[in-house]
């Protein structure tokens, strides 16, 4: 069965409420005529409700950028998966490089969050990727493998609800993109490793997104690679027209 590409915007800590709603409306309008690609927007927590009112019930999935692993209780400032579901959130990121390397999340914490997101019924978009010095030291595949090992293969049993986003850290927000071949090489490795960790039939169905300065000009080349099943888009997702051009490139 062919994998349906999944293109998702990661708005990060951008927009105000009015801009978030405007952007969501632009994406929903443009997405109406698009079939054959799954589309999502991961909005800041505080705008999820407002953005959800625009996208829920359309072909644009509401996403969150993070979630805490406990359901409720004395965890000041944190947001649970149950709270996200209450607002209509359908997918949630874990392990984004900014959370790993800027906020300082440990692999253990990322793993607990991944388990909570998947275990509570959302689509899990688990981000992996190497830093520049790790690529230069030929450690890319080891890094990616260790980050995939944050996932509990006894818990995760539905390939449709697992998405891996390969995002080389040196390509995020830098304007520097992996070449089509560099992306495909790592994506093929990821699929092979998923096959070992689960089984090949499961691995064949998991979507592996590319992220890192994807834009309308390079999206088609990247997404035409055999194992590139969509994109996680930062900067270029902040304008509806550039985001929609990337979505179109995934058709
Ligand atoms: C991201 O943060 O997930 C990302 C891919 O950002 P950008 O597209 O801006 O590199």
Short mmCIF file of C-alpha atoms and ligand atoms in Angstrom, two decimals:
data_model
loop_
_atom_site.label_atom_id
_atom_site.label_comp_id
_atom_site.label_asym_id
_atom_site.label_seq_id
_atom_site.Cartn_x
_atom_site.Cartn_y
_atom_site.Cartn_z
CA UNK A 1 0.00 0.00 0.00
CA UNK A 2 1.41 3.39 -1.03
CA UNK A 3 2.12 5.79 1.80
CA UNK A 4 0.12 9.03 1.74
CA UNK A 5 2.50 11.96 2.14
CA UNK A 6 2.10 14.10 5.26
CA UNK A 7 3.12 17.76 5.11
CA UNK A 8 2.92 19.64 8.41
CA UNK A 9 3.73 23.19 9.41
CA UNK A 10 5.56 23.82 12.68
CA UNK A 11 4.76 27.41 13.57
CA UNK A 12 7.10 27.33 16.59
CA UNK A 13 6.82 30.41 18.89
CA UNK A 14 5.51 32.65 16.12
CA UNK A 15 2.38 34.66 15.29
CA UNK A 16 -0.06 36.46 17.52
CA UNK A 17 -3.63 35.20 17.83
CA UNK A 18 -5.01 37.17 14.89
CA UNK A 19 -2.11 36.12 12.66
CA UNK A 20 -2.52 32.48 13.70
CA UNK A 21 -6.21 32.52 12.79
CA UNK A 22 -5.48 34.30 9.50
CA UNK A 23 -2.76 31.82 8.60
CA UNK A 24 -5.03 28.89 9.47
CA UNK A 25 -7.81 30.33 7.30
CA UNK A 26 -5.40 30.73 4.39
CA UNK A 27 -4.21 27.13 4.74
CA UNK A 28 -7.77 25.77 5.02
CA UNK A 29 -8.91 27.74 1.95
CA UNK A 30 -6.02 26.57 -0.19
CA UNK A 31 -6.20 23.01 1.09
CA UNK A 32 -9.86 22.56 0.09
CA UNK A 33 -8.95 21.57 -3.44
CA UNK A 34 -5.99 19.40 -2.46
CA UNK A 35 -6.41 15.64 -2.20
CA UNK A 36 -3.92 12.85 -1.85
CA UNK A 37 -1.71 14.57 0.76
CA UNK A 38 -2.30 14.76 4.51
CA UNK A 39 -1.91 18.33 5.79
CA UNK A 40 -1.32 19.59 9.32
CA UNK A 41 -0.47 22.72 11.28
CA UNK A 42 1.23 22.68 14.68
CA UNK A 43 0.25 25.95 16.33
CA UNK A 44 1.49 27.41 19.64
CA UNK A 45 -0.41 26.01 22.64
CA UNK A 46 -2.20 29.27 23.44
CA UNK A 47 -3.66 29.53 19.93
CA UNK A 48 -4.69 25.87 19.53
CA UNK A 49 -8.27 26.61 20.50
CA UNK A 50 -8.64 29.48 18.03
CA UNK A 51 -6.80 27.65 15.24
CA UNK A 52 -8.79 24.50 15.99
CA UNK A 53 -12.03 26.40 15.41
CA UNK A 54 -10.78 27.16 11.90
CA UNK A 55 -9.26 23.79 10.94
CA UNK A 56 -11.27 21.16 12.80
CA UNK A 57 -13.69 19.44 10.43
CA UNK A 58 -11.56 20.33 7.39
CA UNK A 59 -8.77 18.37 5.69
CA UNK A 60 -6.17 20.22 7.81
CA UNK A 61 -5.16 18.42 10.99
CA UNK A 62 -4.53 20.37 14.17
CA UNK A 63 -1.17 19.66 15.77
CA UNK A 64 0.74 20.60 18.91
CA UNK A 65 4.47 21.16 19.24
CA UNK A 66 4.92 19.47 22.60
CA UNK A 67 3.06 17.72 25.42
CA UNK A 68 3.91 16.61 28.94
CA UNK A 69 3.81 12.91 29.77
CA UNK A 70 1.54 13.04 32.82
CA UNK A 71 -2.24 13.28 32.39
CA UNK A 72 -2.88 15.93 35.06
CA UNK A 73 -1.71 17.11 38.45
CA UNK A 74 0.92 19.35 40.00
CA UNK A 75 3.05 20.08 36.93
CA UNK A 76 3.03 23.88 36.80
CA UNK A 77 3.14 25.26 33.29
CA UNK A 78 2.80 21.91 31.53
CA UNK A 79 0.10 20.77 29.07
CA UNK A 80 -1.15 17.17 28.92
CA UNK A 81 -2.18 15.11 25.93
CA UNK A 82 -5.72 14.95 27.34
CA UNK A 83 -5.87 18.76 27.28
CA UNK A 84 -4.68 18.78 23.67
CA UNK A 85 -7.27 16.21 22.64
CA UNK A 86 -9.94 18.34 24.29
CA UNK A 87 -9.13 21.05 21.71
CA UNK A 88 -9.21 18.69 18.75
CA UNK A 89 -5.46 18.14 18.41
CA UNK A 90 -4.73 15.14 16.19
CA UNK A 91 -0.92 15.02 16.11
CA UNK A 92 1.92 16.14 18.34
CA UNK A 93 5.67 16.55 17.88
CA UNK A 94 8.34 15.11 20.16
CA UNK A 95 12.09 15.43 20.13
CA UNK A 96 12.27 18.55 18.01
CA UNK A 97 15.89 19.71 17.95
CA UNK A 98 14.98 23.01 19.59
CA UNK A 99 13.49 21.12 22.52
CA UNK A 100 16.49 18.79 22.68
CA UNK A 101 19.27 21.31 22.17
CA UNK A 102 17.83 24.70 23.17
CA UNK A 103 15.40 23.74 25.96
CA UNK A 104 17.58 20.80 27.05
CA UNK A 105 15.18 17.84 26.94
CA UNK A 106 16.91 14.53 27.64
CA UNK A 107 16.35 11.37 25.58
CA UNK A 108 14.55 9.90 28.61
CA UNK A 109 12.08 12.80 28.76
CA UNK A 110 11.55 12.70 24.98
CA UNK A 111 10.79 8.97 25.24
CA UNK A 112 8.25 9.47 28.02
CA UNK A 113 6.52 12.21 26.04
CA UNK A 114 6.46 10.02 22.92
CA UNK A 115 4.85 7.19 24.90
CA UNK A 116 2.21 9.53 26.34
CA UNK A 117 1.38 11.10 22.97
CA UNK A 118 1.07 7.77 21.20
CA UNK A 119 -0.48 5.97 24.18
CA UNK A 120 -3.25 8.55 24.42
CA UNK A 121 -4.27 8.11 20.81
CA UNK A 122 -2.60 10.96 18.91
CA UNK A 123 -0.42 10.71 15.82
CA UNK A 124 3.15 10.91 17.10
CA UNK A 125 5.62 12.92 14.99
CA UNK A 126 8.97 11.95 16.47
CA UNK A 127 11.82 14.21 15.34
CA UNK A 128 15.34 12.92 14.93
CA UNK A 129 18.46 14.40 13.42
CA UNK A 130 22.17 14.99 13.85
CA UNK A 131 24.12 18.14 14.61
CA UNK A 132 26.71 19.34 12.13
CA UNK A 133 29.65 18.08 14.19
CA UNK A 134 27.99 14.66 14.41
CA UNK A 135 27.57 14.55 10.62
CA UNK A 136 31.19 15.60 10.17
CA UNK A 137 32.27 12.84 12.55
CA UNK A 138 30.22 10.27 10.55
CA UNK A 139 27.87 9.74 13.47
CA UNK A 140 24.61 10.62 11.69
CA UNK A 141 23.21 7.10 11.58
CA UNK A 142 24.21 6.33 15.18
CA UNK A 143 22.51 9.50 16.41
CA UNK A 144 19.34 8.82 14.47
CA UNK A 145 19.26 5.19 15.64
CA UNK A 146 19.60 6.23 19.30
CA UNK A 147 16.78 8.75 18.89
CA UNK A 148 14.51 6.12 17.32
CA UNK A 149 15.36 3.90 20.29
CA UNK A 150 13.61 6.46 22.50
CA UNK A 151 10.42 4.90 21.14
CA UNK A 152 8.82 1.92 22.86
CA UNK A 153 8.15 -0.66 20.15
CA UNK A 154 6.01 -2.71 22.53
CA UNK A 155 3.61 0.21 22.94
CA UNK A 156 3.57 1.53 19.38
CA UNK A 157 1.63 -0.91 17.23
CA UNK A 158 -0.11 1.20 14.58
CA UNK A 159 2.17 2.46 11.79
CA UNK A 160 -0.47 5.00 10.76
CA UNK A 161 0.01 6.85 14.05
CA UNK A 162 3.79 6.94 13.94
CA UNK A 163 5.61 9.53 11.85
CA UNK A 164 9.37 10.04 12.01
CA UNK A 165 10.62 13.49 11.02
CA UNK A 166 14.25 13.44 9.93
CA UNK A 167 15.51 16.94 10.58
CA UNK A 168 19.28 17.45 10.36
CA UNK A 169 19.94 20.14 12.96
CA UNK A 170 22.33 21.96 10.62
CA UNK A 171 19.47 22.44 8.15
CA UNK A 172 16.82 23.79 10.52
CA UNK A 173 16.19 27.49 10.10
CA UNK A 174 19.57 27.91 8.41
CA UNK A 175 18.51 28.01 4.77
CA UNK A 176 20.86 25.06 4.25
CA UNK A 177 18.95 21.99 3.06
CA UNK A 178 20.08 18.39 2.86
CA UNK A 179 20.48 17.35 -0.76
CA UNK A 180 17.88 14.94 -2.10
CA UNK A 181 20.49 12.18 -1.89
CA UNK A 182 21.57 13.03 1.68
CA UNK A 183 17.93 12.96 2.78
CA UNK A 184 17.15 9.71 0.97
CA UNK A 185 20.22 7.99 2.44
CA UNK A 186 19.14 8.71 6.01
CA UNK A 187 15.45 8.03 5.32
CA UNK A 188 16.31 4.63 3.84
CA UNK A 189 18.41 3.87 6.92
CA UNK A 190 15.54 4.92 9.21
CA UNK A 191 13.11 2.62 7.39
CA UNK A 192 15.55 -0.25 7.54
CA UNK A 193 16.06 0.32 11.27
CA UNK A 194 12.29 0.55 11.90
CA UNK A 195 12.06 -2.80 10.12
CA UNK A 196 14.54 -4.31 12.57
CA UNK A 197 12.93 -2.73 15.61
CA UNK A 198 9.35 -3.60 14.59
CA UNK A 199 9.13 -5.56 11.34
CA UNK A 200 9.45 -4.72 7.66
CA UNK A 201 5.70 -4.62 7.02
CA UNK A 202 5.29 -2.08 9.83
CA UNK A 203 8.27 -0.06 8.60
CA UNK A 204 6.90 0.12 5.05
CA UNK A 205 3.82 1.93 6.33
CA UNK A 206 5.49 4.51 8.60
CA UNK A 207 5.73 7.99 7.09
CA UNK A 208 9.19 9.57 7.29
CA UNK A 209 9.07 13.34 6.83
CA UNK A 210 12.05 15.49 5.93
CA UNK A 211 12.50 18.80 7.78
CA UNK A 212 15.14 21.49 7.47
CA UNK A 213 14.70 24.57 5.30
CA UNK A 214 12.17 22.85 3.04
CA UNK A 215 10.62 25.41 0.72
CA UNK A 216 8.64 25.49 -2.52
CA UNK A 217 11.86 25.40 -4.59
CA UNK A 218 13.30 22.22 -3.07
CA UNK A 219 10.18 20.39 -1.87
CA UNK A 220 9.45 18.41 -5.02
CA UNK A 221 12.99 17.06 -5.33
CA UNK A 222 13.07 15.97 -1.70
CA UNK A 223 9.59 14.48 -1.66
CA UNK A 224 10.14 12.55 -4.87
CA UNK A 225 12.74 10.45 -3.09
CA UNK A 226 11.56 6.90 -2.44
CA UNK A 227 11.59 7.11 1.35
CA UNK A 228 10.66 10.78 1.84
CA UNK A 229 6.98 10.80 2.76
CA UNK A 230 6.34 14.48 3.32
CA UNK A 231 7.82 17.37 5.21
CA UNK A 232 7.89 19.17 8.52
CA UNK A 233 8.08 22.84 7.63
CA UNK A 234 9.16 25.69 9.87
CA UNK A 235 9.84 29.10 8.30
CA UNK A 236 8.06 28.41 5.02
CA UNK A 237 4.89 27.38 6.89
CA UNK A 238 4.36 30.89 8.23
CA UNK A 239 2.91 32.05 4.92
CA UNK A 240 -0.09 30.12 3.60
CA UNK A 241 0.97 30.40 -0.04
CA UNK A 242 4.48 29.01 0.41
CA UNK A 243 3.21 26.26 2.71
CA UNK A 244 0.51 25.29 0.20
CA UNK A 245 3.06 25.19 -2.63
CA UNK A 246 5.04 22.67 -0.59
CA UNK A 247 1.88 20.65 0.05
CA UNK A 248 1.19 20.68 -3.72
CA UNK A 249 4.69 19.40 -4.34
CA UNK A 250 3.83 16.35 -2.26
CA UNK A 251 1.01 15.29 -4.58
C1 LIG B 1 11.44 22.75 11.90
O1 LIG B 1 11.67 23.47 12.84
O2 LIG B 1 10.82 21.70 12.08
C2 LIG B 1 11.95 23.14 10.58
C3 LIG B 1 12.07 22.23 9.68
O3 LIG B 1 12.27 24.48 10.41
P1 LIG B 1 12.71 25.21 9.03
O4 LIG B 1 11.80 24.70 7.95
O5 LIG B 1 12.54 26.66 9.31
O6 LIG B 1 14.14 24.81 8.79
#
